[in-house]
Coordinates of C-alpha atoms in Angstrom, one line a residue:
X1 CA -126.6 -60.5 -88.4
X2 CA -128.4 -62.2 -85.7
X3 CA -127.8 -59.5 -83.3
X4 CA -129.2 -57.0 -85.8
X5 CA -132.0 -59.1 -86.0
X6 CA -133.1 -59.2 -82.6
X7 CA -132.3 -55.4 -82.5
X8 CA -134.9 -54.7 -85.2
X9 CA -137.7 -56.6 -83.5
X10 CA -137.2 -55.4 -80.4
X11 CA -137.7 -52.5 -81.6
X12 CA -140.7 -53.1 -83.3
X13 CA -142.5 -55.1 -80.5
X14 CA -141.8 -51.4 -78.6
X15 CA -143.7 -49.5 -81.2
X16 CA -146.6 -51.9 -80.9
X17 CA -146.9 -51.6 -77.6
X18 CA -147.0 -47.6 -77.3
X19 CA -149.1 -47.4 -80.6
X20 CA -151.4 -49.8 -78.4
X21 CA -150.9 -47.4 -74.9
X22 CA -151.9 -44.5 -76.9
X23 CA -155.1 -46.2 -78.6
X24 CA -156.1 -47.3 -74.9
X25 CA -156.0 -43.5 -73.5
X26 CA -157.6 -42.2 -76.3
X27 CA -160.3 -44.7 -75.6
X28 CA -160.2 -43.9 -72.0
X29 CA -161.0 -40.0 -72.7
X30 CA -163.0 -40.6 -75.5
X31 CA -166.2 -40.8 -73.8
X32 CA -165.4 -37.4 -71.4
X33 CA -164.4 -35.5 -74.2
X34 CA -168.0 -36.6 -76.0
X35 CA -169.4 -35.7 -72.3
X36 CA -167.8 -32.0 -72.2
X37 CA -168.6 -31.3 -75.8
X38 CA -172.4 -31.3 -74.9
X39 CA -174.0 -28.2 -74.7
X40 CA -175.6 -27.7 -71.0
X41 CA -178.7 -27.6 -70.4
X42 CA -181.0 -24.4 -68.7
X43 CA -184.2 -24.1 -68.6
X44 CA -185.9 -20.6 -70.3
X45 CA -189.3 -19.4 -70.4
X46 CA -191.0 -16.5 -72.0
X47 CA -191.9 -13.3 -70.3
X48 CA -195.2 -12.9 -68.6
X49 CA -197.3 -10.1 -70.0
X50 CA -199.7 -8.5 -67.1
X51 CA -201.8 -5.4 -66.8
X52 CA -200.0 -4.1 -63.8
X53 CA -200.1 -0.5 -61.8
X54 CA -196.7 0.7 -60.0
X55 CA -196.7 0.9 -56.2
X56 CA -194.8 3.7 -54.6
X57 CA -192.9 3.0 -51.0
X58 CA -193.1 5.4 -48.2
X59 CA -191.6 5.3 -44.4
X60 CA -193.8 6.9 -42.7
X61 CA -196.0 6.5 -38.9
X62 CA -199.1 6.7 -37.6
X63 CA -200.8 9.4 -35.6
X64 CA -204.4 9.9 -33.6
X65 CA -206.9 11.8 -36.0
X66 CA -207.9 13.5 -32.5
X67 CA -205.4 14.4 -29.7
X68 CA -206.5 16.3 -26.8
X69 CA -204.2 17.8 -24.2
X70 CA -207.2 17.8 -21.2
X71 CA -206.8 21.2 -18.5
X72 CA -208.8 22.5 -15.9
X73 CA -211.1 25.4 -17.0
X74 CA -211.3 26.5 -13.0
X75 CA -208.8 26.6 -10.1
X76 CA -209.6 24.4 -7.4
X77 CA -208.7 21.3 -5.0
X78 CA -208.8 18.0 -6.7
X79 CA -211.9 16.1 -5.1
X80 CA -212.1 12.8 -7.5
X81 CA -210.5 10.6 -10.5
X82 CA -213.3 8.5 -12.2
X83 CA -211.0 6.9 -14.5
X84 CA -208.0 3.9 -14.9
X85 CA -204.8 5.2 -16.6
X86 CA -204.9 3.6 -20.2
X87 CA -208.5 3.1 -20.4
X88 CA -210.8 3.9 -23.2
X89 CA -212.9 7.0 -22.6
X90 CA -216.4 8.1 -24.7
X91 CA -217.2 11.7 -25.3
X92 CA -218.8 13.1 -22.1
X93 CA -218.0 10.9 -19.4
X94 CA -216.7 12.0 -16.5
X95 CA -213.0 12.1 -15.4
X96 CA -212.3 14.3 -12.7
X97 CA -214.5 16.5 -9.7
X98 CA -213.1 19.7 -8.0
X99 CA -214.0 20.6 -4.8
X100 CA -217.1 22.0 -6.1
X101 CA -218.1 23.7 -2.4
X102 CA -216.6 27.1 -3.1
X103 CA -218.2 27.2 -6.3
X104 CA -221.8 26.0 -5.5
X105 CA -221.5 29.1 -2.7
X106 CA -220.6 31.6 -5.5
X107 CA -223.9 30.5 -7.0
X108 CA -225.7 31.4 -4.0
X109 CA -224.2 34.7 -4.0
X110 CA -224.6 35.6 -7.6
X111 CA -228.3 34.3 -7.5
X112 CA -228.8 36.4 -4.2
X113 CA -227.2 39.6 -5.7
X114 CA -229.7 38.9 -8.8
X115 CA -232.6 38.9 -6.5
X116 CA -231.5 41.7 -5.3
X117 CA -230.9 44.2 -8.2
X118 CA -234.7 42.6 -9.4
X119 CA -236.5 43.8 -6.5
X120 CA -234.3 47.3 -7.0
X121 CA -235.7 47.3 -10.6
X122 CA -239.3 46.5 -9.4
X123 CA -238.8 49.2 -6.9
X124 CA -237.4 51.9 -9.6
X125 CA -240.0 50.7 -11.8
X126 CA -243.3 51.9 -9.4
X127 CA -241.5 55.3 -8.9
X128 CA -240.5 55.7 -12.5
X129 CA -244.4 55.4 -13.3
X130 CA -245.9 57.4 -10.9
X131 CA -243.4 60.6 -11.9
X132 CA -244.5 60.0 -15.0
X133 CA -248.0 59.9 -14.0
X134 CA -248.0 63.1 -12.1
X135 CA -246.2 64.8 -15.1
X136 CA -249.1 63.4 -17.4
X137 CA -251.5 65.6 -14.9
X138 CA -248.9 68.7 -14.5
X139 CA -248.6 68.1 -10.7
X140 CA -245.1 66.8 -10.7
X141 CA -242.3 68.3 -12.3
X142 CA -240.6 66.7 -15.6
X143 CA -237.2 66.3 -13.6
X144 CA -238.6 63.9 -11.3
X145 CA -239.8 61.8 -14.4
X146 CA -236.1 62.0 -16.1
X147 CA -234.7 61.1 -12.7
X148 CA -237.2 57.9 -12.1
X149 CA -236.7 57.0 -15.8
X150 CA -232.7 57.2 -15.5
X151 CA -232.9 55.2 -12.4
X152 CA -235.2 52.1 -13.8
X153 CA -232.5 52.0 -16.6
X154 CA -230.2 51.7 -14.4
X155 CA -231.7 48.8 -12.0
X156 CA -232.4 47.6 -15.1
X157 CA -228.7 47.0 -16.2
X158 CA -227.9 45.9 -12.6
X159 CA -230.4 43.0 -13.5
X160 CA -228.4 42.6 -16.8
X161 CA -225.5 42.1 -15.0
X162 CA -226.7 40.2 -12.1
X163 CA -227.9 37.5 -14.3
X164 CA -224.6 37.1 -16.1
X165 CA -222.6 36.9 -12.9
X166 CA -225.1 34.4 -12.2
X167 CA -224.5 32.5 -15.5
X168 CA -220.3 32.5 -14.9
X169 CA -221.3 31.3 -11.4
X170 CA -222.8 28.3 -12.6
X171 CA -220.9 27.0 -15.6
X172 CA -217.4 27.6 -13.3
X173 CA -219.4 25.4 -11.1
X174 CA -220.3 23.0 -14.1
X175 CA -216.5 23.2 -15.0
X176 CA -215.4 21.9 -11.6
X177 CA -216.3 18.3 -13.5
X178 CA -213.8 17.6 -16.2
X179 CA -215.2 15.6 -19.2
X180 CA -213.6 13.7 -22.4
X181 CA -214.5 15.5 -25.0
X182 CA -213.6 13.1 -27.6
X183 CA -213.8 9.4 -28.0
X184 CA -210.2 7.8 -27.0
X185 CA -207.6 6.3 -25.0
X186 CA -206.8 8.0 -22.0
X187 CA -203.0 8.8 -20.4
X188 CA -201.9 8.0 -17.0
X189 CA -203.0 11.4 -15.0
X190 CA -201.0 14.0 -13.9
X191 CA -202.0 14.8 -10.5
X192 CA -203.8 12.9 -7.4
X193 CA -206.5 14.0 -4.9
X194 CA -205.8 16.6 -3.4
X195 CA -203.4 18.5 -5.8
X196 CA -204.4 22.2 -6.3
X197 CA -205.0 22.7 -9.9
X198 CA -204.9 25.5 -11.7
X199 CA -207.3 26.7 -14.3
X200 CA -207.7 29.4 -16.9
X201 CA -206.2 30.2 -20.3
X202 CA -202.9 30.3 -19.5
X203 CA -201.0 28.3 -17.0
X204 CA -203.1 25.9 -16.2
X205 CA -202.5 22.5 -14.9
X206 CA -201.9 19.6 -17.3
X207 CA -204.4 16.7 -16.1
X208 CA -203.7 14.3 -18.8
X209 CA -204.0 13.6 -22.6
X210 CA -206.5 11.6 -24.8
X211 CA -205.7 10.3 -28.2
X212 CA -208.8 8.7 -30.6
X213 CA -208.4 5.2 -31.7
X214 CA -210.5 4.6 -34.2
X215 CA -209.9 5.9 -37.5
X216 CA -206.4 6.4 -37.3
X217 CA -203.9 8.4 -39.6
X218 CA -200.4 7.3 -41.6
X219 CA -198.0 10.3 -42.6
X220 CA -194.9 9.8 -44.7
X221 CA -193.5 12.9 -47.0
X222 CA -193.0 12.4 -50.7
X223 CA -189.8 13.8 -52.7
X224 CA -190.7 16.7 -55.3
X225 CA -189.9 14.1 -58.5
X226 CA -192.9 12.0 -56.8
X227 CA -194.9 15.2 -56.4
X228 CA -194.6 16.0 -60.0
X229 CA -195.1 12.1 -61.4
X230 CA -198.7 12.2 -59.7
X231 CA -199.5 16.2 -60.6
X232 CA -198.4 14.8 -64.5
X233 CA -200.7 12.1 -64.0
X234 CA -203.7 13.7 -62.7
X235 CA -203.0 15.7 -66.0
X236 CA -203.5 13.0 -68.1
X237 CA -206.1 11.3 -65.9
X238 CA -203.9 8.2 -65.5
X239 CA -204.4 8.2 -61.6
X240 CA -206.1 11.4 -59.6
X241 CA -204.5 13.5 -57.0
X242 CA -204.3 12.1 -53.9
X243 CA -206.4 15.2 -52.2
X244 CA -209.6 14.6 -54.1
X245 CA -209.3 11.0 -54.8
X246 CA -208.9 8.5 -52.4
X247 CA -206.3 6.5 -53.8
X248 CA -205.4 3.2 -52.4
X249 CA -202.5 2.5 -49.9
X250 CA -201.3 -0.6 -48.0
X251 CA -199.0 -0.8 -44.7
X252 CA -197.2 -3.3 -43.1
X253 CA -195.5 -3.1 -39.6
X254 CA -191.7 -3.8 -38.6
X255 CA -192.7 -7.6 -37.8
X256 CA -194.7 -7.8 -41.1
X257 CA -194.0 -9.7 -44.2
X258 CA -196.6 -8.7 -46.3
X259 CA -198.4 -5.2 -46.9
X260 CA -201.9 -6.5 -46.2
X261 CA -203.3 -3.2 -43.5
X262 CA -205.1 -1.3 -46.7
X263 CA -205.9 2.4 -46.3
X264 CA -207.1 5.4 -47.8
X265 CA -205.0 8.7 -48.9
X266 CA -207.4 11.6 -47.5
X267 CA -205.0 15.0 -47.5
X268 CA -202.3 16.3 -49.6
X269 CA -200.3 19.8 -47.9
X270 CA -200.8 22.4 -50.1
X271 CA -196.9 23.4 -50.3
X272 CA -193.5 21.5 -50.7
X273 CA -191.0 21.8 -47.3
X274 CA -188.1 24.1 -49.4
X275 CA -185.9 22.8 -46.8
X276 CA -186.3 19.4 -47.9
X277 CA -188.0 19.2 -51.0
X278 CA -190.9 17.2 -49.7
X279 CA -194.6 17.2 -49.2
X280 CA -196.7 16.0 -46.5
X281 CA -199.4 13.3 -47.5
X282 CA -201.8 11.4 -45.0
X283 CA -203.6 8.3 -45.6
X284 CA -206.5 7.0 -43.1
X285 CA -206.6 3.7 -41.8
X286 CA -209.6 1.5 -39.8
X287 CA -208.7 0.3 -36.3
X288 CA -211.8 -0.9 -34.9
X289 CA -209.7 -3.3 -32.0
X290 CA -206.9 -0.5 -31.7
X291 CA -204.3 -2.8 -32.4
X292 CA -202.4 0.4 -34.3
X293 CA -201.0 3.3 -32.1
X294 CA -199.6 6.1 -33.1
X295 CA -196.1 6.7 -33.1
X296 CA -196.0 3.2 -34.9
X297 CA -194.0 3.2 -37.7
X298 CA -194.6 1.6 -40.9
X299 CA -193.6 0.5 -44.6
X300 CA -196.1 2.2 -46.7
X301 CA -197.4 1.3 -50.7
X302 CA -199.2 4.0 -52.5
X303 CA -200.3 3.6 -55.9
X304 CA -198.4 5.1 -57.9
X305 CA -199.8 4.7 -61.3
X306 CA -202.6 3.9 -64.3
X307 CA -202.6 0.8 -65.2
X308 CA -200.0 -0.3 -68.1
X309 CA -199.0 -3.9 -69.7
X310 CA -195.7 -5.0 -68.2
X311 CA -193.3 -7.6 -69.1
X312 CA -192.7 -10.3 -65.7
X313 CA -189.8 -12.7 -65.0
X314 CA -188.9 -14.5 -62.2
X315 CA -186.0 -11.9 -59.7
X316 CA -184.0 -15.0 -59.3
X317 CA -183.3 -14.3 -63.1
X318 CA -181.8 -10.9 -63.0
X319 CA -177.9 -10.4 -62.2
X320 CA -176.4 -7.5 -60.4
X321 CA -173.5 -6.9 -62.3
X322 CA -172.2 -3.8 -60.1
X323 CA -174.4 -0.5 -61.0
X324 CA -176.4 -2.7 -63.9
X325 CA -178.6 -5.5 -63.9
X326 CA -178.4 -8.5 -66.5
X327 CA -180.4 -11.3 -67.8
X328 CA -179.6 -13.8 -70.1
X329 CA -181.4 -14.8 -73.0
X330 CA -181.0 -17.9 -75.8
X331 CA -181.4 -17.2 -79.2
X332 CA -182.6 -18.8 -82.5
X333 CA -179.0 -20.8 -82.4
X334 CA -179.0 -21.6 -78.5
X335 CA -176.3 -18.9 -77.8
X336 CA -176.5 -17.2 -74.8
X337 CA -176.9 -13.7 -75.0
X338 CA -176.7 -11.0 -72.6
X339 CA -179.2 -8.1 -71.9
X340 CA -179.2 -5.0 -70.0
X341 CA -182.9 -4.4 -68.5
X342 CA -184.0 -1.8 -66.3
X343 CA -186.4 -3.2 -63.2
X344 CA -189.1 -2.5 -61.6
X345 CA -191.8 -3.3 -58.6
X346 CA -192.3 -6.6 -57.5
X347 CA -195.9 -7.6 -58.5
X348 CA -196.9 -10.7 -57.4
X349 CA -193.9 -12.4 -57.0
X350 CA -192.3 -11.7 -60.1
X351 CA -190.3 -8.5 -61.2
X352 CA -191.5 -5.9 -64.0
X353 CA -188.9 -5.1 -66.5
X354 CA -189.2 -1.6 -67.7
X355 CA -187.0 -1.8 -70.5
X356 CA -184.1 -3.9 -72.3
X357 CA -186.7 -7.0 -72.8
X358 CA -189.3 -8.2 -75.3
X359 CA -192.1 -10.8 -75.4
X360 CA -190.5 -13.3 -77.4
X361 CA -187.4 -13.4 -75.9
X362 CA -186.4 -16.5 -74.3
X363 CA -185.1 -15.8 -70.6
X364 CA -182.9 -18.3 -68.5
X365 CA -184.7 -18.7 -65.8
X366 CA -182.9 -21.8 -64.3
X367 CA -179.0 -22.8 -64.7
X368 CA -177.6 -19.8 -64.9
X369 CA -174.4 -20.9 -63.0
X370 CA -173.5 -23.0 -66.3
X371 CA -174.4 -20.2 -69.0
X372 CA -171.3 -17.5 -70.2
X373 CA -172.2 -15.1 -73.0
X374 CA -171.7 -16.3 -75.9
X375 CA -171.8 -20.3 -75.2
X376 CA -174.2 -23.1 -76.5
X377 CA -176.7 -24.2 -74.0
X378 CA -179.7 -26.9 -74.2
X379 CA -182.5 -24.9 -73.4
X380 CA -185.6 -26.5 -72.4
X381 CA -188.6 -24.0 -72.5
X382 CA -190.6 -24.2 -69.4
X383 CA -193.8 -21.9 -68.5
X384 CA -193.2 -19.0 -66.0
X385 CA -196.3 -19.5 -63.3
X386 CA -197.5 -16.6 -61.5
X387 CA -197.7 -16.3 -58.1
X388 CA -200.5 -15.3 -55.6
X389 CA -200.7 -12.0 -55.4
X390 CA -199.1 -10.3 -52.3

């Protein structure tokens, strides 16, 4: 009996004290499990609505509006170089002297052979009238008069062509000094003193080359589905054609964050490349200390539409979820919903959402590494702030 006994309330003291061991865990995880079943929290905000335009991006590079490729109009023996390689050049100023000795002599030749043919005309003249005198009075035949008359024509021409001669003389002789025709930067040149260079209309020496500074041009091709947006909006007078209005554009160099050089578009080709299904646009820029040079290449924004209301969120909101790209919005019951939007430009920091989004939706814009689709979240609704504007 006893040992029964003591059997039986062993046994019970054991109970106790693993009915005791499991009431202490389940106190212990109590407050972890009251911890986890809290929903967690994320911040949302509301789209920003904004009047907004698109912006179009180009590569394309800048060129001189004015290149000159500068040759000798006359053959000769370099005498002088009045200019540094690199320097800037105005319109007129002189750059380079040929021997201008030859030349000055050919003027003296031409300008004696013209003196000469005008005393020959002077001379034809006086017989040319008195033949026609004595034929007035019937003492001198009519033959001599048609002879006189034939020869004053003649001296006459000789003149003519005396003067002329006279005229090439002098402007080869103004030609032996080479001036910049344009405004510009010049090249390093291409022969020294002393080089023979050759002049005329075809193969004649290169001397050097002179590229404007200031304006200068930006050219970048556009793809035929561009072509045809701005043609369908010049249409509808949402945004006129770049080759009658000057529509803005803004370029920023290889080292440049921000698109802050702004522009002009000027010409439009008047045919697409059917080779590559492009068209050749050109935009002119100010470059008044000829920082820009051309072969620079640049990132180009052209606009690229009317103005339109557009949605804004923050692109630290948007998920790349392979080809697609997701947000996630809370709804009336704090569930976490997923949408499929369609993006935009950036405009001023923020991204425009084309399509998949409304106004009243509530976007996480915050905690998105806690939220699955279809969970419970906290959301706390915070304002979206716009940025200044690039």
């Amino acid at each position: 009996m006893t040992l029964n006994g003591v059997g039986k309330s062993g046994m019970v003291r054991s109970a106790l004290r693993f009915l005791l061991a499991v009431l202490l865990l389940f106190s212990l995880q109590d407050p972890a499990r009251a911890q986890q079943s809290q929903p967690p929290a994320v911040v949302v905000s509301k789209p920003i609505a904004e009047m907004v335009v698109d912006w179009d991006e180009y590569t394309g590079r800048f060129q001189a509006v004015q290149t000159v490729d500068l040759q000798a109009r006359v053959t000769g023996y370099l005498a002088a170089i009045h200019f540094e390689d690199g320097q800037l050049v105005e319109e007129n100023q002189l750059l380079y002297t040929i021997d201008q000795r030859p030349f000055e002599l050919a003027v003296k030749q031409a300008n004696a052979r013209l003196q000469a043919a005008e005393a020959t005309r002077d001379l034809a003249l006086l017989e040319f009238e008195r033949a026609r005198e004595l034929f007035n009075r019937n003492v001198g035949p009519q033959s001599a008069e048609q002879r006189t008359s034939a020869a004053y024509q003649e001296a006459l021409a000789n003149v003519a062509l005396s003067e002329a001669e006279l005229e090439i003389a002098e402007l080869d002789l103004q030609f032996t000094q080479i001036r910049s025709p344009i405004n510009g930067r010049i090249a390093e040149t291409q022969i020294d003193i002393g080089d023979l260079v050759i002049g005329g209309p075809s193969g004649a020496t290169a001397l050097t080359t002179i590229v404007s500074v200031d304006p200068i041009e930006f050219v970048f091709t556009a793809s035929e589905a561009d072509f045809l947006k701005y043609a369908r909006l010049n249409v509808t007078g949402e945004r006129g054609t770049s080759r009658t209005t000057p529509n803005p554009i803004f370029v920023r160099l290889q080292d440049e964050a921000a698109f802050d050089r702004g522009g002009a578009m000027d010409f439009v080709d008047n045919r697409l490349d059917p080779n590559s299904g492009t068209i050749l646009g050109r935009a002119v820029f100010e470059n008044r200390e000829g920082f820009l040079q051309p072969g620079l290449f640049g990132r180009a924004r052209l606009l690229g539409s009317g103005e339109f209301e557009a949605l804004l969120i923050p692109d630290s909101a948007i998920v790349a979820d392979q080809a697609r790209s997701i947000i996630y919005v809370v709804n009336e019951s704090n569930v976490v919903e997923t949408r499929q939007v369609v993006r935009g430009e950036i405009w001023s920091g923020l991204r425009i959402i084309r399509s998949g989004l409304s106004a009243e939706d509530n976007v996480v814009i915050s905690g998105l590494q806690r939220v699955r689709p279809g969970g419970q979240v906290s959301p706390v609704l915070e304002q979206i702030k716009l940025p200044a504007a690039e």
